[in-house]
Short mmCIF file of C-alpha atoms and ligand atoms in Angstrom, two decimals:
data_model
loop_
_atom_site.label_atom_id
_atom_site.label_comp_id
_atom_site.label_asym_id
_atom_site.label_seq_id
_atom_site.Cartn_x
_atom_site.Cartn_y
_atom_site.Cartn_z
CA MET A 15 154.25 152.11 94.68
CA PHE A 16 150.57 151.10 94.72
CA ILE A 17 149.93 147.78 96.48
CA VAL A 18 146.70 145.96 97.29
CA PHE A 19 146.55 143.73 100.36
CA ILE A 20 143.89 141.09 99.98
CA GLY A 21 142.82 138.21 102.19
CA PRO A 22 139.88 136.90 104.19
CA PRO A 23 138.75 138.49 107.47
CA GLY A 24 141.41 137.91 110.10
CA ALA A 25 144.15 137.03 107.61
CA GLY A 26 146.34 139.80 109.04
CA LYS A 27 145.90 142.53 106.40
CA GLY A 28 145.84 145.32 108.99
CA THR A 29 148.66 143.81 111.07
CA GLN A 30 150.97 143.39 108.08
CA ALA A 31 149.94 146.62 106.36
CA GLU A 32 151.08 148.62 109.40
CA ARG A 33 154.55 147.10 109.16
CA LEU A 34 154.82 147.36 105.41
CA VAL A 35 153.79 151.03 105.17
CA GLU A 36 156.38 151.91 107.77
CA GLN A 37 159.05 150.23 105.71
CA LEU A 38 157.91 151.48 102.29
CA LYS A 39 157.01 154.98 103.58
CA ILE A 40 153.65 155.04 101.83
CA PRO A 41 150.21 155.75 103.38
CA HIS A 42 147.89 152.94 104.51
CA LEU A 43 144.36 153.10 103.14
CA SER A 44 142.00 150.67 104.89
CA THR A 45 138.39 150.99 103.76
CA GLY A 46 137.25 149.10 106.89
CA GLU A 47 139.03 151.61 109.13
CA LEU A 48 137.69 154.58 107.15
CA LEU A 49 134.15 153.19 107.44
CA ARG A 50 134.51 152.53 111.19
CA ALA A 51 135.78 156.13 111.60
CA ALA A 52 132.71 157.38 109.69
CA ILE A 53 130.44 155.42 112.05
CA GLU A 54 132.30 156.84 115.04
CA ASP A 55 131.85 160.39 113.66
CA GLY A 56 128.11 159.79 113.17
CA SER A 57 128.40 160.95 109.54
CA ASP A 58 125.84 160.16 106.82
CA LEU A 59 128.29 157.69 105.32
CA GLY A 60 128.66 155.95 108.69
CA ARG A 61 124.90 155.72 109.13
CA GLN A 62 124.52 154.22 105.66
CA ALA A 63 127.38 151.75 106.15
CA GLN A 64 126.63 150.49 109.65
CA SER A 65 123.93 147.89 109.01
CA PHE A 66 125.95 146.30 106.20
CA MET A 67 129.04 146.07 108.40
CA ASP A 68 127.10 144.72 111.38
CA GLY A 69 125.69 141.98 109.16
CA GLY A 70 129.04 141.13 107.55
CA GLN A 71 127.86 142.27 104.12
CA LEU A 72 129.79 144.50 101.75
CA VAL A 73 128.91 148.19 101.93
CA PRO A 74 127.54 149.38 98.54
CA ASP A 75 130.27 150.09 95.99
CA SER A 76 129.18 153.70 95.45
CA LEU A 77 129.89 154.60 99.09
CA VAL A 78 133.30 152.92 99.11
CA LEU A 79 134.35 154.38 95.78
CA ASN A 80 133.57 157.91 96.94
CA LEU A 81 135.85 157.31 99.92
CA ILE A 82 138.69 156.05 97.75
CA SER A 83 138.51 158.48 94.84
CA GLU A 84 138.49 161.48 97.20
CA ARG A 85 141.66 160.23 98.85
CA LEU A 86 143.49 159.39 95.65
CA ASP A 87 143.53 163.09 94.81
CA ASN A 88 145.43 163.84 98.00
CA PRO A 89 149.06 164.76 97.13
CA GLU A 90 150.21 162.49 99.98
CA LEU A 91 149.16 159.55 97.84
CA SER A 92 151.06 160.63 94.73
CA ALA A 93 153.98 158.30 95.57
CA GLY A 94 151.63 155.39 96.17
CA CYS A 95 149.71 153.72 98.97
CA LEU A 96 148.77 150.38 100.41
CA PHE A 97 145.10 149.48 99.92
CA ASP A 98 143.82 147.20 102.70
CA GLY A 99 140.41 145.57 102.27
CA PHE A 100 139.83 147.21 98.89
CA PRO A 101 138.94 146.18 96.21
CA ARG A 102 136.54 143.56 97.51
CA ASN A 103 134.67 142.54 94.38
CA VAL A 104 135.47 142.48 90.69
CA GLN A 105 133.46 145.65 90.09
CA GLN A 106 135.61 147.57 92.62
CA ALA A 107 138.79 146.12 91.05
CA GLY A 108 137.76 147.42 87.61
CA LEU A 109 136.93 150.83 89.04
CA LEU A 110 140.26 151.01 90.88
CA ASP A 111 142.06 150.28 87.61
CA GLN A 112 140.14 153.14 85.99
CA LEU A 113 140.92 155.55 88.83
CA LEU A 114 144.63 154.73 88.71
CA ASP A 115 144.75 154.79 84.88
CA HIS A 116 143.31 158.30 84.93
CA ARG A 117 146.21 159.32 87.13
CA ASN A 118 148.76 157.38 85.06
CA ARG A 119 149.60 155.32 88.15
CA PRO A 120 149.10 151.61 87.50
CA LEU A 121 148.84 149.17 90.37
CA ASP A 122 152.23 147.54 91.05
CA MET A 123 151.25 144.41 92.94
CA VAL A 124 148.55 142.52 94.80
CA LEU A 125 149.59 140.60 97.89
CA GLU A 126 147.26 137.82 98.98
CA LEU A 127 147.44 136.47 102.54
CA GLN A 128 146.30 132.84 102.72
CA VAL A 129 144.90 131.43 105.98
CA GLU A 130 142.36 128.62 106.58
CA ASP A 131 138.86 129.45 107.86
CA GLU A 132 139.35 127.65 111.17
CA GLU A 133 142.38 129.76 112.09
CA LEU A 134 140.64 132.95 110.88
CA THR A 135 137.66 132.27 113.12
CA ARG A 136 139.93 131.55 116.07
CA ARG A 137 141.78 134.86 115.59
CA LEU A 138 138.62 136.93 115.19
CA LEU A 139 136.80 135.42 118.16
CA ALA A 140 139.83 136.31 120.28
CA ARG A 141 139.70 139.96 119.13
CA GLN A 142 136.07 141.10 119.82
CA ARG A 143 135.45 143.87 117.27
CA PRO A 144 131.66 144.50 116.94
CA ASP A 145 131.57 142.37 113.74
CA ASP A 146 133.52 139.52 115.36
CA THR A 147 130.49 137.47 116.50
CA PRO A 148 130.28 133.82 115.33
CA ASP A 149 127.38 134.52 112.92
CA THR A 150 128.91 137.64 111.42
CA ILE A 151 132.31 135.99 111.04
CA ALA A 152 130.66 133.12 109.15
CA GLU A 153 128.89 135.61 106.87
CA ARG A 154 132.11 137.60 106.26
CA LEU A 155 133.85 134.36 105.26
CA ARG A 156 130.98 133.53 102.86
CA VAL A 157 131.08 137.00 101.34
CA TYR A 158 134.85 136.67 100.89
CA ALA A 159 134.52 133.32 99.11
CA ASN A 160 131.69 134.50 96.85
CA GLN A 161 132.58 138.10 96.08
CA THR A 162 136.23 138.74 96.92
CA ALA A 163 137.94 135.50 95.86
CA PRO A 164 137.09 136.25 92.18
CA VAL A 165 139.24 139.40 92.52
CA LEU A 166 142.26 137.09 92.93
CA GLU A 167 141.54 135.61 89.52
CA TYR A 168 141.14 139.12 88.06
CA TYR A 169 144.63 140.12 89.23
CA ALA A 170 146.20 136.75 88.39
CA ARG A 171 145.16 137.37 84.77
CA GLN A 172 146.98 140.72 84.94
CA GLY A 173 150.09 138.93 86.27
CA LYS A 174 150.02 141.06 89.43
CA LEU A 175 149.07 138.51 92.08
CA SER A 176 151.60 137.35 94.64
CA SER A 177 150.25 134.92 97.29
CA ILE A 178 151.89 134.31 100.64
CA ASP A 179 151.22 132.00 103.57
CA GLY A 180 149.57 134.01 106.35
CA ASN A 181 150.15 131.37 109.03
CA GLY A 182 152.84 131.55 111.68
CA SER A 183 153.86 134.53 113.78
CA PRO A 184 153.27 138.08 112.49
CA GLU A 185 157.08 138.34 112.17
CA ASP A 186 157.24 135.26 109.94
CA VAL A 187 154.42 136.55 107.76
CA PHE A 188 156.07 139.97 107.50
CA ALA A 189 159.31 138.35 106.31
CA ARG A 190 157.32 136.66 103.50
CA ALA A 191 155.61 139.92 102.58
CA GLN A 192 158.95 141.73 102.45
CA GLU A 193 160.38 139.02 100.23
CA ALA A 194 157.43 139.32 97.81
CA VAL A 195 157.93 143.10 97.59
CA ARG A 196 161.69 142.65 97.18
CA GLN A 197 161.13 140.28 94.25
CA LEU A 198 158.89 142.85 92.60
CA THR A 199 161.31 145.72 93.00
CA SER A 200 164.31 143.67 91.84
CA SER A 201 162.58 142.31 88.73
P1 AP5 B 318 137.60 145.18 107.22
O1 AP5 B 318 137.83 146.14 108.28
O2 AP5 B 318 138.42 145.25 105.99
O3 AP5 B 318 137.64 143.72 107.85
P2 AP5 B 318 137.98 142.28 107.30
O4 AP5 B 318 138.38 142.19 105.87
O5 AP5 B 318 136.84 141.45 107.71
O6 AP5 B 318 139.32 141.94 108.00
P3 AP5 B 318 139.80 142.25 109.47
O7 AP5 B 318 140.13 143.70 109.58
O8 AP5 B 318 138.88 141.64 110.45
O9 AP5 B 318 141.12 141.34 109.45
P4 AP5 B 318 142.57 141.66 108.92
O10 AP5 B 318 142.85 140.80 107.73
O11 AP5 B 318 142.83 143.12 108.79
O12 AP5 B 318 143.40 141.05 110.10
P5 AP5 B 318 144.03 141.78 111.38
O13 AP5 B 318 145.40 142.23 111.06
O14 AP5 B 318 143.06 142.75 111.95
O15 AP5 B 318 136.06 145.28 106.75
C1 AP5 B 318 135.03 145.29 107.71
C2 AP5 B 318 133.70 145.53 107.01
O16 AP5 B 318 133.73 146.81 106.36
C3 AP5 B 318 133.34 144.54 105.89
O17 AP5 B 318 132.70 143.38 106.40
C4 AP5 B 318 132.41 145.40 105.03
O18 AP5 B 318 131.13 145.48 105.60
C5 AP5 B 318 133.04 146.78 105.12
N1 AP5 B 318 134.01 147.04 104.04
C6 AP5 B 318 135.36 147.28 104.20
N2 AP5 B 318 135.94 147.49 103.00
C7 AP5 B 318 134.96 147.39 102.07
C8 AP5 B 318 134.94 147.47 100.66
N3 AP5 B 318 136.06 147.71 99.95
N4 AP5 B 318 133.75 147.30 100.03
C9 AP5 B 318 132.62 147.06 100.71
N5 AP5 B 318 132.56 146.94 102.05
C10 AP5 B 318 133.73 147.10 102.73
O19 AP5 B 318 144.16 140.52 112.34
C11 AP5 B 318 143.00 139.91 112.92
C12 AP5 B 318 143.33 139.42 114.34
O20 AP5 B 318 144.31 138.39 114.23
C13 AP5 B 318 143.94 140.52 115.23
O21 AP5 B 318 143.51 140.33 116.53
C14 AP5 B 318 145.45 140.27 115.10
O22 AP5 B 318 146.16 140.67 116.23
C15 AP5 B 318 145.51 138.75 114.91
N6 AP5 B 318 146.62 138.32 114.07
C16 AP5 B 318 147.12 138.96 112.97
N7 AP5 B 318 148.13 138.25 112.43
C17 AP5 B 318 148.27 137.14 113.19
C18 AP5 B 318 149.13 136.01 113.14
N8 AP5 B 318 150.09 135.89 112.19
N9 AP5 B 318 148.98 135.02 114.07
C19 AP5 B 318 148.02 135.13 115.02
N10 AP5 B 318 147.18 136.18 115.13
C20 AP5 B 318 147.29 137.18 114.23
MG1 MG B 319 141.66 144.84 108.89
#
């Protein structure tokens, strides 16, 4: 099963993805985590990505797509995976469709986590990742509204979008995510 987790910064994509992959027994593919690992390793990719991430901007599509396409050829992903934080603009969504089509593995569903900006900011300021400063959080929220929100429309047109309330405890949100997946698999 191929699932995309989408939602603004701090919506709980990473938190919920961890639980869902354990249940569905599929790998978790977070572009944010892969990029942070590249920075940690001091690789060329990390060096190219860092200033974009520090400023809350999207890293150029070419860098992200290299990361993803390499991994899709890994046999571990043949049964599916959970994409977290990817795709993040309509261009990336189109390219993901192409990559999956080539492999005869269409995307099964897109799960959107909905949380208001005020709560997102509160969560992120409490966490303290390097890109969790007030200015960078505000920029990440702007980038989400301008570049990522149109991806929701893209998947809604394909009939693949399922939106859930991301408020409440992580347990409550997980119950909603499980229900959305259950509806898909029973339909
Ligand atoms: P990325 O790492 O994807 O960050 P993000 O989208 O900004 O989201 P976060 O990881 O901050 O939040 P999350 O939704 O995962 O929430 P989490 O579970 O951590 O991207 C970072 C950067 O990398 C981007 O800005 C960009 O530069 C670059 N990038 C990544 N992918 C890219 C792509 N495809 N293209 C181009 N550039 C890309 O939860 C947040 C906090 O809230 C945690 O402390 C958690 O404990 C807490 N929390 C979670 N759930 C709850 C709850 N229900 N109630 C209360 N607190 C909660
Ligand atoms: Mg995350």
